[in-house]
XYZ file of C-alpha atoms in Angstrom:
702
model
C 33.812 8.835 8.887
C 33.379 4.930 8.012
C 29.801 3.787 8.480
C 28.214 0.768 7.960
C 26.703 0.206 4.109
C 22.769 -0.673 4.300
C 21.790 -3.142 1.682
C 20.688 -1.457 -1.798
C 17.566 -2.674 -2.992
C 16.241 -2.145 -6.600
C 13.292 -3.372 -8.542
C 12.890 -5.517 -11.522
C 9.253 -6.337 -13.569
C 11.094 -7.429 -16.426
C 14.324 -9.037 -17.754
C 15.973 -6.062 -19.161
C 15.282 -4.252 -15.547
C 17.045 -6.974 -13.788
C 20.192 -6.771 -15.655
C 20.109 -3.043 -15.856
C 19.937 -3.445 -11.696
C 22.511 -6.002 -11.264
C 24.953 -3.977 -13.605
C 24.241 -1.030 -11.523
C 25.638 -2.048 -8.434
C 22.245 -3.353 -6.350
C 23.132 -6.031 -3.363
C 19.819 -7.029 -3.797
C 16.899 -7.145 -6.278
C 13.025 -7.660 -6.000
C 10.741 -9.259 -8.114
C 7.809 -11.179 -8.433
C 6.218 -14.419 -9.901
C 3.402 -14.687 -12.402
C 0.847 -14.116 -9.671
C 0.319 -13.054 -5.993
C 2.350 -9.914 -6.497
C 1.339 -6.232 -5.719
C 2.575 -5.084 -9.072
C 0.187 -7.307 -11.475
C 0.500 -5.090 -14.384
C 4.271 -5.544 -14.640
C 5.724 -8.607 -16.955
C 6.808 -10.615 -14.122
C 8.743 -13.458 -14.524
C 8.240 -17.223 -15.131
C 9.425 -20.269 -13.447
C 11.797 -20.987 -16.121
C 13.403 -17.156 -15.943
C 13.055 -17.392 -11.984
C 15.040 -20.119 -11.264
C 18.165 -19.012 -13.455
C 17.546 -15.974 -12.334
C 18.342 -16.848 -8.901
C 21.340 -18.590 -9.570
C 22.508 -15.733 -11.930
C 22.281 -13.367 -9.199
C 23.652 -15.726 -6.353
C 27.103 -16.034 -8.820
C 27.086 -12.550 -8.446
C 26.786 -12.275 -4.529
C 23.109 -10.461 -5.006
C 20.444 -11.735 -3.241
C 16.616 -12.118 -4.896
C 13.610 -11.614 -2.716
C 10.262 -12.505 -4.592
C 7.005 -10.550 -3.617
C 3.863 -12.335 -2.043
C 2.682 -8.888 -1.015
C -1.213 -9.156 -1.855
C -4.038 -10.551 0.070
C -5.231 -13.988 -0.666
C -8.131 -15.962 -1.280
C -9.198 -18.818 0.162
C -9.125 -20.614 -2.889
C -5.392 -19.212 -4.050
C -3.767 -20.508 -1.307
C -3.763 -24.204 -2.745
C -1.343 -22.779 -5.819
C 0.264 -20.663 -2.895
C 1.695 -23.383 -1.524
C 2.898 -24.931 -5.309
C 4.382 -21.461 -5.699
C 6.162 -20.858 -1.948
C 7.936 -24.800 -2.838
C 9.399 -23.788 -5.578
C 11.123 -20.646 -4.181
C 12.241 -22.830 -1.401
C 13.852 -25.165 -3.834
C 15.340 -22.388 -5.945
C 16.792 -20.753 -2.757
C 15.449 -17.510 -2.913
C 16.642 -15.219 0.110
C 13.397 -13.985 1.045
C 9.250 -13.369 0.500
C 7.738 -9.944 0.822
C 4.259 -10.573 2.313
C 1.446 -8.603 3.147
C -1.350 -11.002 4.311
C -0.897 -12.342 8.313
C -2.696 -15.551 6.964
C 0.515 -16.206 4.770
C 3.296 -14.792 6.937
C 1.799 -17.630 9.427
C 1.817 -20.203 6.572
C 5.178 -19.464 5.372
C 6.226 -19.427 8.974
C 5.115 -22.765 10.126
C 5.470 -24.581 6.974
C 8.952 -23.114 4.877
C 10.583 -21.853 7.701
C 13.889 -21.738 5.208
C 12.041 -19.046 3.891
C 12.898 -15.814 5.282
C 10.148 -13.135 5.925
C 10.298 -9.143 5.108
C 6.941 -7.740 5.781
C 5.447 -5.572 2.994
C 4.778 -2.067 3.737
C 1.087 -3.135 2.865
C 0.614 -4.140 6.179
C 0.553 -0.861 7.679
C 3.606 -1.160 10.008
C 4.712 2.532 11.289
C 5.701 1.442 14.758
C 8.023 -0.313 17.052
C 5.263 -1.866 18.352
C 4.050 -3.595 14.930
C 7.538 -3.927 14.107
C 8.262 -6.249 17.667
C 4.814 -8.351 17.043
C 6.203 -9.354 13.499
C 9.580 -10.211 14.719
C 8.333 -12.073 17.507
C 6.405 -13.966 14.830
C 10.001 -14.672 13.104
C 9.883 -11.949 10.586
C 13.181 -10.629 9.483
C 12.428 -7.512 8.322
C 9.865 -5.080 8.409
C 9.736 -2.706 5.490
C 8.344 0.656 7.242
C 5.358 2.917 5.755
C 6.616 5.657 3.543
C 4.636 8.757 5.944
C 7.262 8.677 9.027
C 10.165 11.264 9.527
C 13.632 10.443 10.135
C 12.854 11.334 13.493
C 9.662 8.887 13.888
C 12.483 6.195 11.953
C 15.120 6.660 14.848
C 12.259 5.953 17.718
C 11.545 2.732 15.986
C 15.245 1.931 15.771
C 15.937 2.856 18.705
C 13.272 -0.052 20.529
C 13.561 -2.851 17.839
C 16.346 -5.338 16.473
C 14.355 -6.878 13.741
C 15.643 -5.370 10.366
C 14.290 -2.211 8.850
C 13.704 -1.605 5.275
C 12.964 2.170 4.255
C 12.320 3.510 0.837
C 14.485 5.771 -0.895
C 13.153 6.603 -4.409
C 10.291 6.170 -6.741
C 6.436 6.928 -6.762
C 4.665 7.884 -3.631
C 1.566 6.701 -2.688
C -1.422 8.992 -1.251
C -2.287 6.536 1.204
C -0.845 5.175 3.808
C -0.008 1.797 2.626
C -2.247 -1.081 2.508
C -5.160 0.831 3.832
C -6.363 1.933 0.248
C -9.640 1.204 -1.113
C -10.077 3.342 -3.780
C -9.055 1.336 -6.678
C -11.083 -1.580 -5.805
C -14.173 0.512 -4.800
C -14.233 2.196 -7.792
C -13.716 -0.331 -10.555
C -13.075 -3.678 -8.872
C -9.426 -3.384 -9.188
C -7.819 -3.974 -5.765
C -4.773 -2.257 -4.729
C -4.279 -5.147 -2.366
C -4.354 -7.350 -5.004
C -1.515 -5.881 -6.934
C -4.208 -4.305 -9.502
C -4.268 -0.735 -8.392
C -5.941 1.651 -11.506
C -4.473 4.960 -9.643
C -7.714 6.903 -9.291
C -5.991 9.368 -7.155
C -3.914 10.216 -10.650
C -6.939 11.838 -11.914
C -8.186 15.486 -12.308
C -10.698 16.069 -9.198
C -13.385 18.973 -8.954
C -14.263 20.752 -5.828
C -16.414 23.865 -5.403
C -15.451 25.670 -8.524
C -11.787 24.183 -8.288
C -10.234 21.464 -10.580
C -6.744 20.108 -9.858
C -4.807 16.754 -9.108
C -5.867 17.036 -5.592
C -4.425 13.650 -4.996
C -1.532 12.867 -7.016
C 1.792 13.544 -5.382
C 5.389 14.136 -6.289
C 7.857 10.915 -6.717
C 10.041 10.746 -3.342
C 13.617 11.104 -2.937
C 15.557 10.289 0.289
C 19.003 11.348 -1.498
C 18.986 14.490 0.937
C 18.465 12.863 4.052
C 20.552 9.471 2.906
C 23.372 10.054 5.355
C 21.256 10.677 8.313
C 19.393 7.324 7.166
C 22.398 5.415 7.171
C 23.395 6.337 10.546
C 20.392 4.853 11.794
C 21.014 1.873 10.830
C 18.541 1.048 8.335
C 19.277 -2.689 6.961
C 18.274 -1.680 3.403
C 17.323 0.906 1.037
C 14.559 0.325 -1.624
C 14.162 1.993 -4.561
C 10.270 1.682 -5.688
C 9.684 1.226 -9.723
C 8.704 -2.688 -11.024
C 6.430 -1.093 -13.443
C 9.724 1.246 -14.748
C 11.760 0.958 -17.427
C 15.249 -0.813 -17.399
C 16.722 2.768 -17.698
C 15.175 4.419 -14.839
C 16.255 1.137 -12.613
C 19.987 1.572 -13.694
C 19.970 5.246 -13.880
C 18.803 5.423 -9.805
C 20.034 2.344 -8.531
C 23.544 3.524 -10.148
C 23.118 7.039 -8.300
C 22.261 5.240 -4.910
C 25.289 3.258 -5.191
C 27.506 5.796 -5.691
C 26.044 7.899 -2.857
C 25.878 4.992 -0.594
C 29.700 4.637 -0.948
C 30.773 8.032 -0.736
C 28.697 8.303 2.568
C 30.211 5.177 3.930
C 33.409 6.561 2.998
C 33.431 10.216 3.827
C 30.431 9.635 6.799
C 28.613 12.566 4.612
C 27.341 13.394 1.149
C 29.485 16.609 0.115
C 27.084 19.828 -1.455
C 28.894 19.393 -4.665
C 28.317 15.409 -4.974
C 24.891 15.868 -3.972
C 23.799 18.324 -6.726
C 25.416 15.941 -9.282
C 23.675 12.803 -7.976
C 20.612 15.091 -7.799
C 21.098 16.147 -11.293
C 21.327 12.538 -12.533
C 18.091 11.122 -10.320
C 15.981 14.170 -11.998
C 17.026 12.789 -15.639
C 15.306 9.416 -14.632
C 12.006 11.044 -15.886
C 10.187 10.579 -12.599
C 7.744 13.438 -11.423
C 8.801 16.189 -9.545
C 10.806 14.940 -6.494
C 10.109 15.576 -2.629
C 11.665 14.512 0.528
C 8.380 13.764 1.854
C 7.772 13.878 5.584
C 11.350 13.046 6.119
C 12.066 16.666 7.566
C 9.171 16.163 10.228
C 6.567 18.236 8.245
C 5.599 17.208 4.217
C 6.435 20.504 2.002
C 3.977 22.334 -0.255
C 5.621 21.022 -2.974
C 4.274 17.109 -2.177
C 1.337 17.558 -4.302
C 1.712 18.976 -7.912
C -1.710 20.481 -8.169
C -1.464 21.360 -12.061
C 0.200 18.870 -13.660
C -0.243 15.266 -14.041
C 2.208 12.487 -14.288
C 5.827 12.556 -15.001
C 7.375 15.741 -16.425
C 10.123 14.692 -18.034
C 12.827 16.712 -19.751
C 12.510 19.249 -22.375
C 14.060 18.466 -25.414
C 12.463 20.632 -27.825
C 9.989 23.263 -29.310
C 7.038 23.220 -31.993
C 7.893 26.073 -34.265
C 5.566 24.678 -36.683
C 3.042 21.826 -37.512
C 2.953 21.160 -41.202
C -0.448 18.899 -41.893
C -1.666 17.132 -39.212
C 1.225 14.609 -38.321
C 4.323 16.144 -39.401
C 6.050 19.218 -37.086
C 8.996 21.160 -37.211
C 10.891 21.239 -33.711
C 13.647 23.555 -32.715
C 15.803 21.587 -30.448
C 17.100 22.099 -27.013
C 18.403 18.525 -26.668
C 19.165 15.078 -28.848
C 16.080 13.277 -29.912
C 16.898 10.040 -31.428
C 14.471 7.057 -32.837
C 12.739 5.312 -30.105
C 12.582 7.845 -27.288
C 9.359 8.263 -25.712
C 8.284 12.033 -25.978
C 5.398 13.988 -24.685
C 3.750 17.285 -26.091
C 2.996 19.465 -23.066
C 0.749 22.693 -24.597
C 0.212 25.667 -22.705
C -3.463 24.680 -22.943
C -3.204 20.992 -21.813
C -1.594 19.124 -18.854
C 0.214 16.590 -20.749
C -2.132 13.708 -20.741
C -2.863 10.916 -23.690
C 0.170 12.630 -25.690
C 2.658 10.522 -25.387
C 4.442 8.881 -28.360
C 7.478 6.912 -29.534
C 9.842 8.611 -32.190
C 9.782 6.054 -35.089
C 12.232 8.662 -37.139
C 14.558 12.381 -36.917
C 14.726 14.025 -40.394
C 17.236 16.894 -40.014
C 16.202 19.821 -42.219
C 18.280 20.730 -44.494
C 20.108 24.102 -44.369
C 18.499 24.995 -41.033
C 21.492 23.377 -39.141
C 23.995 25.457 -40.964
C 24.208 28.420 -39.577
C 26.154 29.365 -36.441
C 24.452 30.414 -33.199
C 20.885 28.596 -34.088
C 19.365 25.967 -32.487
C 19.342 23.042 -34.931
C 15.555 22.153 -36.295
C 14.151 18.668 -36.796
C 11.500 17.189 -39.142
C 9.265 14.603 -36.524
C 5.874 12.629 -37.313
C 3.704 13.256 -34.326
C 0.844 11.515 -34.138
C -0.758 13.773 -31.406
C -2.300 16.829 -31.935
C 0.385 19.564 -31.527
C 0.355 23.694 -31.788
C 2.987 25.704 -32.599
C 4.606 26.954 -28.767
C 4.127 23.289 -27.301
C 7.021 21.720 -25.756
C 8.255 18.355 -26.260
C 9.286 16.483 -23.047
C 11.591 13.417 -23.138
C 9.897 10.841 -20.902
C 12.067 7.507 -21.471
C 14.436 6.104 -24.090
C 16.235 3.058 -25.013
C 19.267 1.842 -23.628
C 21.111 -0.970 -24.132
C 19.112 -3.126 -22.073
C 15.772 -2.304 -24.024
C 16.896 -1.729 -27.186
C 18.368 -5.407 -26.932
C 14.999 -6.921 -25.937
C 14.022 -9.173 -23.467
C 14.755 -11.948 -25.976
C 18.282 -11.561 -26.288
C 18.772 -11.488 -22.133
C 16.726 -14.631 -21.363
C 19.344 -16.334 -24.315
C 22.488 -14.724 -22.042
C 20.215 -16.813 -19.449
C 20.086 -20.053 -20.913
C 23.423 -19.807 -21.707
C 25.388 -18.620 -18.751
C 23.294 -20.709 -15.994
C 22.870 -24.690 -15.260
C 19.972 -24.180 -12.645
C 21.226 -26.318 -10.160
C 18.282 -29.461 -10.335
C 15.954 -29.116 -7.614
C 16.975 -31.385 -4.901
C 13.669 -33.420 -4.464
C 12.558 -31.526 -1.204
C 9.432 -32.766 0.497
C 6.392 -30.892 -0.925
C 4.356 -29.430 1.502
C 0.616 -28.973 0.612
C -2.027 -26.653 1.979
C -4.172 -28.557 4.192
C -7.101 -26.669 5.938
C -7.320 -29.296 8.604
C -3.923 -28.619 9.976
C -5.328 -24.683 10.632
C -7.974 -26.782 13.274
C -5.355 -27.107 15.918
C -5.035 -22.974 16.236
C -8.780 -22.967 17.278
C -9.385 -24.124 20.828
C -12.966 -25.323 22.261
C -15.108 -22.572 23.699
C -14.217 -22.073 27.026
C -11.743 -19.446 26.464
C -13.929 -17.275 24.526
C -15.186 -14.939 27.821
C -18.035 -12.926 26.252
C -20.142 -13.920 23.460
C -20.709 -11.269 20.621
C -24.125 -10.883 19.937
C -25.918 -10.762 16.478
C -25.332 -7.230 15.564
C -22.906 -4.754 16.337
C -23.138 -0.689 15.648
C -19.656 1.204 15.421
C -20.120 4.932 16.308
C -17.069 7.393 16.414
C -18.273 10.484 18.606
C -19.362 10.913 22.380
C -22.582 12.204 21.427
C -23.094 8.759 19.500
C -21.765 6.319 22.356
C -24.620 8.560 24.943
C -27.480 7.972 22.404
C -26.688 4.482 20.817
C -25.863 3.103 24.285
C -29.788 3.650 25.221
C -30.826 1.057 22.957
C -30.382 -2.438 23.163
C -29.831 -5.363 21.223
C -26.603 -5.297 19.624
C -22.772 -4.596 20.940
C -22.041 -0.946 20.851
C -18.023 -0.657 19.404
C -17.002 3.025 19.822
C -13.638 4.344 18.275
C -10.936 5.653 20.619
C -10.010 8.731 18.399
C -8.816 11.561 20.468
C -12.309 13.572 20.743
C -13.731 10.746 22.866
C -10.679 9.979 24.935
C -10.770 13.708 25.688
C -14.273 13.829 26.778
C -13.580 10.567 28.532
C -10.602 11.415 30.217
C -10.995 10.950 33.912
C -14.737 9.111 33.376
C -13.747 5.913 32.721
C -15.346 4.254 35.838
C -18.574 5.753 35.521
C -18.903 5.201 31.614
C -18.175 1.571 32.759
C -20.670 1.523 35.369
C -23.244 2.673 33.220
C -21.988 0.514 29.718
C -19.851 -2.379 30.991
C -20.311 -4.187 27.223
C -18.766 -1.897 25.323
C -16.088 -2.522 22.615
C -13.143 0.201 22.486
C -11.676 0.487 19.013
C -8.108 1.354 18.774
C -6.940 3.486 15.610
C -5.186 2.251 12.802
C -2.652 4.428 13.006
C -0.773 5.741 15.538
C 2.622 6.966 14.639
C 6.148 6.575 16.942
C 5.189 8.898 20.112
C 1.880 8.200 20.298
C 2.160 4.743 21.543
C 2.509 5.868 25.426
C -0.600 7.848 25.153
C -2.547 4.991 24.198
C -0.948 2.601 25.877
C -2.086 4.472 28.916
C -5.721 5.465 27.871
C -6.132 1.607 27.655
C -4.746 0.838 31.256
C -7.061 3.428 32.179
C -9.988 1.463 30.743
C -9.095 -1.724 31.805
C -8.542 -0.774 35.308
C -12.104 0.993 34.993
C -13.576 -2.933 34.305
C -13.721 -2.617 30.452
C -12.861 -5.932 28.856
C -13.586 -5.748 25.221
C -11.281 -4.121 22.648
C -11.463 -4.237 18.633
C -7.471 -3.877 17.409
C -6.818 -2.111 13.962
C -2.940 -2.745 14.065
C -1.047 -5.809 14.650
C 1.420 -3.962 16.981
C -1.888 -3.158 19.124
C -1.703 -7.044 20.582
C 1.236 -5.793 22.548
C -0.828 -3.407 24.407
C -2.260 -6.606 25.943
C 0.065 -9.069 26.411
C 0.074 -8.424 30.261
C -3.609 -8.895 30.838
C -4.046 -11.942 29.288
C -5.414 -13.982 32.687
C -7.919 -11.499 33.070
C -10.795 -12.323 30.521
C -9.649 -9.295 28.245
C -11.591 -10.444 24.603
C -9.736 -8.997 21.559
C -11.048 -8.503 17.951
C -9.372 -7.958 14.957
C -11.113 -4.846 13.222
C -11.976 -4.294 9.619
C -8.791 -2.456 9.135
C -6.812 -5.432 9.994
C -6.644 -7.907 6.302
C -8.419 -11.217 7.081
C -9.213 -12.564 3.518
C -8.782 -16.638 4.159
C -8.858 -19.197 6.985
C -4.940 -18.814 7.487
C -5.162 -15.400 8.442
C -7.878 -15.911 10.879
C -5.848 -19.218 11.986
C -3.401 -16.237 12.654
C -4.941 -13.963 14.471
C -6.477 -16.623 16.722
C -3.233 -17.798 17.470
C -2.305 -14.073 18.490
C -5.432 -14.263 21.148
C -8.434 -12.686 19.062
C -11.681 -13.952 19.539
C -13.250 -12.535 16.982
C -12.402 -11.380 13.280
C -13.735 -8.728 10.725
C -13.652 -9.921 7.526
C -12.126 -7.315 4.852
C -14.741 -5.645 3.408
C -13.751 -5.497 -0.198
C -14.217 -9.202 -0.236
C -16.539 -11.425 -2.872
C -18.849 -13.293 -2.127
C -17.184 -16.411 -2.913
C -14.395 -15.813 -0.685
C -16.380 -14.940 2.359
C -18.051 -17.996 2.228
C -15.288 -20.130 1.733
C -14.020 -19.019 4.906
C -17.459 -18.949 6.550
C -17.932 -22.836 5.457
C -14.759 -23.498 7.560
C -14.459 -21.788 9.961
C -15.060 -23.386 13.335
C -17.965 -22.739 15.733
C -15.578 -21.387 18.956
C -14.781 -18.393 16.454
C -17.000 -15.321 16.011
C -16.657 -13.673 12.452
C -17.579 -10.222 11.911
C -19.025 -8.751 8.779
C -19.402 -5.244 7.581
C -22.908 -4.995 6.377
C -23.628 -1.444 5.966
C -20.571 1.983 6.090
C -19.712 4.863 4.434
C -16.372 3.504 3.704
C -13.367 5.404 4.376
C -11.190 4.756 1.062
C -8.172 6.294 1.677
C -6.539 7.501 4.930
C -3.428 10.126 4.319
C -1.027 11.839 6.605
C 0.025 14.136 3.618
C -1.952 17.970 3.365
C -4.363 18.061 0.439
C -4.910 21.418 -0.824
C -8.712 20.867 -0.540
C -11.008 23.344 1.090
C -11.543 22.264 4.670
C -15.130 23.463 3.954
C -17.536 19.837 3.527
C -17.483 20.114 -0.379
C -17.241 16.706 -2.251
C -14.804 15.826 -4.269
C -15.619 14.822 -7.660
C -13.913 12.612 -10.456
C -14.465 13.030 -14.127
C -16.766 10.006 -13.988
C -19.148 11.388 -11.389
C -17.923 9.634 -8.487
C -17.991 11.487 -5.400
C -15.970 11.284 -2.067
C -16.322 13.777 0.890
C -12.791 14.617 2.604
C -12.962 13.911 6.584
C -10.312 15.552 8.831
C -9.911 13.318 12.286
C -6.348 13.268 14.508
C -3.970 14.315 11.881
C -5.058 12.334 9.069
C -7.742 13.109 6.212
C -9.693 10.483 5.288
C -11.507 10.381 1.759
C -15.012 8.928 2.510
C -17.188 7.432 -0.324
C -20.662 9.402 -0.371
C -22.729 6.302 -1.721
C -22.862 3.719 1.388
C -21.499 0.258 1.260
C -24.677 -1.787 2.368
C -25.458 -5.861 2.066
C -28.758 -4.856 3.679
C -31.042 -5.871 0.699
C -28.848 -9.470 0.610
C -29.115 -10.627 3.954
C -31.481 -13.838 3.415
C -28.364 -14.380 1.082
C -25.440 -13.936 3.641
C -23.663 -16.884 4.797
C -23.504 -18.506 8.613
C -25.737 -16.308 10.483
C -25.123 -18.524 13.965
C -21.504 -17.572 13.159
C -21.449 -14.462 11.882
C -22.110 -10.930 13.875
C -22.982 -8.039 11.120
C -21.567 -5.147 11.708
C -23.297 -1.585 10.999
C -20.697 1.419 10.938
C -21.253 5.029 11.451
C -17.500 6.131 12.035
C -17.915 7.888 9.031
C -21.113 9.655 7.218
C -21.535 12.643 4.726
C -23.179 15.913 6.169
C -26.917 15.481 5.928
C -27.086 11.799 6.762
C -28.592 10.997 10.194
C -27.331 7.581 11.418
C -30.004 7.398 14.472
C -32.916 8.056 11.748
C -31.592 5.400 10.051
C -30.403 2.440 12.174
C -33.893 0.840 12.573
C -34.539 0.679 8.807
C -30.967 -1.047 8.010
C -31.508 -3.508 10.751
C -34.761 -4.297 9.166
C -33.175 -4.964 5.906
C -34.566 -1.612 4.488
C -32.365 -0.312 1.831
C -31.800 3.336 2.094
C -30.349 5.717 -0.475
C -28.494 4.573 -3.380
C -25.731 2.279 -2.171
C -23.240 -0.462 -3.676
C -22.163 -3.703 -2.433
C -18.819 -3.085 -3.038
C -17.272 -6.505 -4.573
C -19.546 -8.946 -3.085
C -21.885 -9.038 -6.021
C -18.902 -8.674 -8.748
C -15.124 -10.745 -8.631
C -12.558 -9.211 -5.974
C -10.158 -8.959 -8.494
């Protein structure tokens, strides 16, 4: 029954967690420097620490992967290069990357640094994995929405290493496609600053609840099957978590992997024991998400917020404003992090750290009676409330970061970085990827209109003056089937937009549809996922034009060059960019390359595969701050769409590079009561309609 062991990959957001992961048996640890990482709120590591950590880990045969998994602005690329030179010199084992521009630059200028593609690039099928494999990426971190059968399907069609999550927080959104935090507060999840608005209390109609707050993920139950599939790496989420959490979860998965490798399975009693230990890691309730092939009802905990912890006592009496008498169900020690859970609330804004615990004289003597203690509790509580433990000091955190830093200094002499060649970021060297105009067959017009229904295709194709882009969703495909040739004769210049998300098993359908459109004569396609390049490789010589859509991240010149090298003739800039970042790209892009700029859209802020406990009626979801979203159900996904449009309509005069930029009006989603047909002319004339937002255009994209 012996099975190959996958790598066990643990997170570290600070020194204490690093040593906890190491001692608990991690094979590799992923962590971030002070910038460019998707967990900007973690402590992360200085150059001084990184250099010593790598040497220390390597001595113990543990690998170190460094995260560079955010979208980068043009002006950050020079400092990214300084960081990459440093990472190459200290010998890190891989960089984890989201931005296609960064993948492209690392492969070209730092070939010694293996690239692992972040889950943030939304790779969820074999086509995507293989396109990245051909670009020289060593490993792809698969999307967390996949079932075991889907992971198996990907594994069966690729040689590239696959990494899967096995424990930790779940994102409601398909990773890399979430604009929620960025839109409602300027803190971008794609820049490592997610404020988790999905964890808040929402109302829909007369109901309120945590409609968007998923449980935590545990794949322990399915670990034998994952190992049998031959995934390269099992990853634990948690760079914002304590050393105690990291140590506990890493040691559980270390034991599980070793047992499965030895016995070929995880015996039920062992599973129960390990699962018990995981539950004491103070996470939220646990779910196996979609691994079984369907999400359980428990994936969204409608009525509770945050980590629920372990019950350690109940309030017997509240003496004065802060002192309470507590009957113990477990152990409470100074340094423990407790939370008050009352029958009236859900356990928010009421966590505190225990300073002192005073046993109550006389109470602890009588046999059979639970012990009582006196605690100072700085938050309001009532008799009958429960106290749950959501964290505690362990031997790593109680010693503190200073202790561990001293240990590193004592035990590691950095190898003395060899004076390797310093590589600098140089935009001039990207120019070779922008060939002369001869190979761009069809000129894009100054305006683009994107629609997602057959009715809109019919209605808007009569008007002149813009390119019509039609989303190739199931409904449109259904109406189109068998009429491709006729539709081509009427509208030969249509641009077909491929859906950003198609899970394993649906690729043949998509490939067949693309094939029929090509046969009918269509030559213009907008792609929204990197894997889709693969569908067109055989047709290079037939004058097919490919355009990168808004769901493919493009925020700097390097990303534009990366898409160009893959055969794209135009690229839509990411809608969450600020004005300065847009101008920086427009200034440098050669005239042979078209950029597309979204100027009007009801933005889908978050697509999810999880079944949400929402009413299917077209009722908006409102947040405590009065922000409003409407759910849209399309092709097996739920999209949460802002009811306030993103609009740069009143800024037309100040938009950059008119000769090179196509303006796109996107009517793919719109709230009930909005009439696209009557609004189009107004938008093109620069008339603002409805209260709108310029998103990050007028503020800093953070």
